Coordinates of N, CA and C in Angstrom, one line a residue:
M1 N -61.7 58.8 3.9 CA -60.5 59.3 3.2 C -60.4 58.6 1.8
P2 N -59.8 59.2 0.9 CA -59.7 58.6 -0.5 C -58.7 57.4 -0.4
L3 N -58.8 56.5 -1.3 CA -58.0 55.3 -1.4 C -56.5 55.7 -1.5
T4 N -56.2 56.8 -2.1 CA -54.8 57.3 -2.3 C -54.1 57.6 -1.0
M5 N -54.9 57.8 0.1 CA -54.4 58.2 1.4 C -54.2 56.9 2.3
A6 N -54.7 55.8 1.9 CA -54.6 54.6 2.7 C -53.1 54.1 2.7
R7 N -52.8 53.5 3.9 CA -51.4 53.1 4.1 C -51.2 51.7 3.4
E8 N -50.0 51.5 2.9 CA -49.7 50.2 2.3 C -49.8 49.1 3.3
G9 N -50.4 47.9 2.9 CA -50.5 46.8 3.7 C -51.6 46.8 4.7
R10 N -52.4 47.9 4.8 CA -53.5 48.0 5.7 C -54.8 47.7 5.0
E11 N -55.6 46.8 5.5 CA -56.9 46.5 4.9 C -57.9 47.6 5.2
T12 N -58.6 48.0 4.2 CA -59.6 49.1 4.3 C -60.9 48.6 3.8
S13 N -62.0 49.3 4.1 CA -63.3 48.9 3.6 C -63.9 50.1 2.8
I14 N -64.4 49.8 1.6 CA -64.9 50.8 0.8 C -66.2 51.4 1.3
Q15 N -66.3 52.7 1.5 CA -67.5 53.3 2.0 C -68.4 53.8 0.9
R16 N -67.8 54.4 -0.2 CA -68.6 54.9 -1.3 C -67.6 55.1 -2.5
V17 N -68.3 55.1 -3.7 CA -67.5 55.3 -4.9 C -68.2 56.5 -5.6
G18 N -67.4 57.5 -5.9 CA -67.9 58.7 -6.5 C -67.6 58.8 -8.0
G19 N -67.8 59.9 -8.6 CA -67.5 60.1 -10.0 C -68.7 60.0 -10.9
K20 N -68.5 60.1 -12.2 CA -69.6 60.0 -13.2 C -70.1 58.6 -13.2
E21 N -71.3 58.4 -13.7 CA -71.9 57.1 -13.8 C -71.1 56.0 -14.5
E22 N -70.5 56.4 -15.6 CA -69.6 55.4 -16.3 C -68.4 55.0 -15.5
V23 N -67.8 56.0 -14.8 CA -66.6 55.7 -14.0 C -67.0 54.7 -12.8
R24 N -68.2 55.0 -12.2 CA -68.6 54.2 -11.1 C -68.9 52.8 -11.6
R25 N -69.6 52.7 -12.7 CA -69.9 51.3 -13.3 C -68.6 50.6 -13.6
H26 N -67.6 51.2 -14.1 CA -66.3 50.6 -14.4 C -65.7 50.1 -13.2
L27 N -65.7 50.9 -12.1 CA -65.0 50.5 -10.8 C -65.8 49.4 -10.2
E28 N -67.2 49.4 -10.3 CA -68.0 48.3 -9.7 C -67.7 47.0 -10.4
N29 N -67.5 47.0 -11.8 CA -67.2 45.8 -12.5 C -65.9 45.2 -12.1
M30 N -65.0 46.0 -11.5 CA -63.7 45.5 -11.1 C -63.8 45.1 -9.6
G31 N -64.9 45.3 -8.9 CA -65.1 44.9 -7.6 C -65.1 46.0 -6.5
F32 N -65.0 47.2 -7.0 CA -64.9 48.3 -6.0 C -66.4 48.8 -5.7
V33 N -67.0 48.0 -4.7 CA -68.3 48.3 -4.3 C -68.3 48.6 -2.8
P34 N -69.3 49.4 -2.3 CA -69.3 49.6 -0.9 C -69.4 48.3 -0.1
G35 N -68.6 48.3 1.0 CA -68.5 47.1 1.8 C -67.4 46.2 1.5
A36 N -66.8 46.3 0.3 CA -65.7 45.4 -0.1 C -64.4 45.8 0.6
S37 N -63.6 44.8 0.9 CA -62.3 45.0 1.5 C -61.2 45.2 0.4
V38 N -60.4 46.2 0.7 CA -59.3 46.5 -0.2 C -58.0 46.7 0.5
T39 N -56.9 46.1 0.0 CA -55.6 46.3 0.7 C -54.7 47.0 -0.4
V40 N -54.1 48.1 0.0 CA -53.1 48.8 -0.9 C -51.8 48.0 -0.8
V41 N -51.3 47.5 -2.0 CA -50.1 46.8 -2.1 C -48.9 47.8 -2.3
S42 N -49.1 48.8 -3.2 CA -48.1 49.8 -3.4 C -48.6 51.0 -4.1
T43 N -47.9 52.1 -4.0 CA -48.3 53.3 -4.7 C -47.0 53.8 -5.5
N44 N -47.3 54.4 -6.6 CA -46.3 55.0 -7.5 C -46.8 56.2 -8.1
N45 N -46.3 57.4 -7.6 CA -46.7 58.7 -8.1 C -48.2 58.9 -8.0
G46 N -48.8 58.3 -6.9 CA -50.2 58.4 -6.7 C -51.0 57.3 -7.3
N47 N -50.5 56.6 -8.3 CA -51.2 55.4 -8.9 C -51.1 54.3 -7.8
V48 N -52.2 53.5 -7.8 CA -52.3 52.5 -6.7 C -52.4 51.1 -7.2
I49 N -51.7 50.2 -6.6 CA -52.0 48.7 -6.9 C -52.6 48.2 -5.6
V50 N -53.8 47.5 -5.8 CA -54.5 47.0 -4.6 C -54.9 45.6 -4.8
N51 N -55.1 44.9 -3.7 CA -55.7 43.6 -3.7 C -57.2 43.7 -3.4
I52 N -58.0 43.2 -4.3 CA -59.5 43.3 -4.1 C -60.1 42.0 -4.6
K53 N -60.9 41.4 -3.8 CA -61.6 40.1 -4.2 C -60.6 39.1 -4.8
E54 N -59.5 38.9 -4.1 CA -58.5 37.9 -4.5 C -57.8 38.2 -5.8
S55 N -57.8 39.5 -6.3 CA -57.2 39.9 -7.5 C -56.3 41.1 -7.2
R56 N -55.3 41.3 -8.0 CA -54.5 42.5 -7.9 C -54.8 43.4 -9.0
V57 N -55.2 44.7 -8.7 CA -55.6 45.6 -9.7 C -54.8 46.9 -9.6
A58 N -54.4 47.5 -10.7 CA -53.8 48.8 -10.7 C -54.8 49.9 -11.2
I59 N -54.9 51.0 -10.5 CA -55.8 52.0 -10.9 C -55.0 53.4 -10.8
S60 N -55.5 54.3 -11.6 CA -54.9 55.6 -11.6 C -55.2 56.4 -10.4
K61 N -54.4 57.5 -10.2 CA -54.6 58.4 -9.0 C -56.0 59.0 -9.1
E62 N -56.4 59.4 -10.3 CA -57.7 60.0 -10.4 C -58.8 59.1 -10.0
M63 N -58.8 57.8 -10.4 CA -59.8 56.9 -10.0 C -59.7 56.5 -8.5
A64 N -58.5 56.4 -8.0 CA -58.4 56.1 -6.6 C -58.9 57.2 -5.7
N65 N -58.8 58.4 -6.2 CA -59.4 59.6 -5.4 C -60.9 59.5 -5.3
K66 N -61.5 58.8 -6.2 CA -63.0 58.7 -6.2 C -63.5 57.6 -5.3
I67 N -62.6 56.8 -4.8 CA -63.0 55.7 -3.9 C -62.7 56.1 -2.4
M68 N -63.8 56.2 -1.7 CA -63.6 56.6 -0.2 C -63.6 55.3 0.6
V69 N -62.6 55.2 1.5 CA -62.4 54.0 2.3 C -62.3 54.4 3.8
L70 N -62.4 53.4 4.6 CA -62.3 53.5 6.1 C -61.4 52.4 6.5
E71 N -60.3 52.7 7.3 CA -59.4 51.7 7.7 C -60.1 50.8 8.8
S72 N -59.8 49.5 8.7 CA -60.4 48.5 9.6 C -59.7 48.5 10.9

């Protein structure tokens, strides 16, 4: 399921990152790589704030829809 569908407070594991090469590279630089753990802190109109690799990151709904996760 896309990251936008993940429940707040639940730890998820990234399965794959889609999108164009430049988008994937940008997300990878922020730590969004397959196997990484991500926890959704909050959502606002589809935009998502997550904890990843001990950092808090805000990403747009469009980017979050490109990140496929699996709940642990």
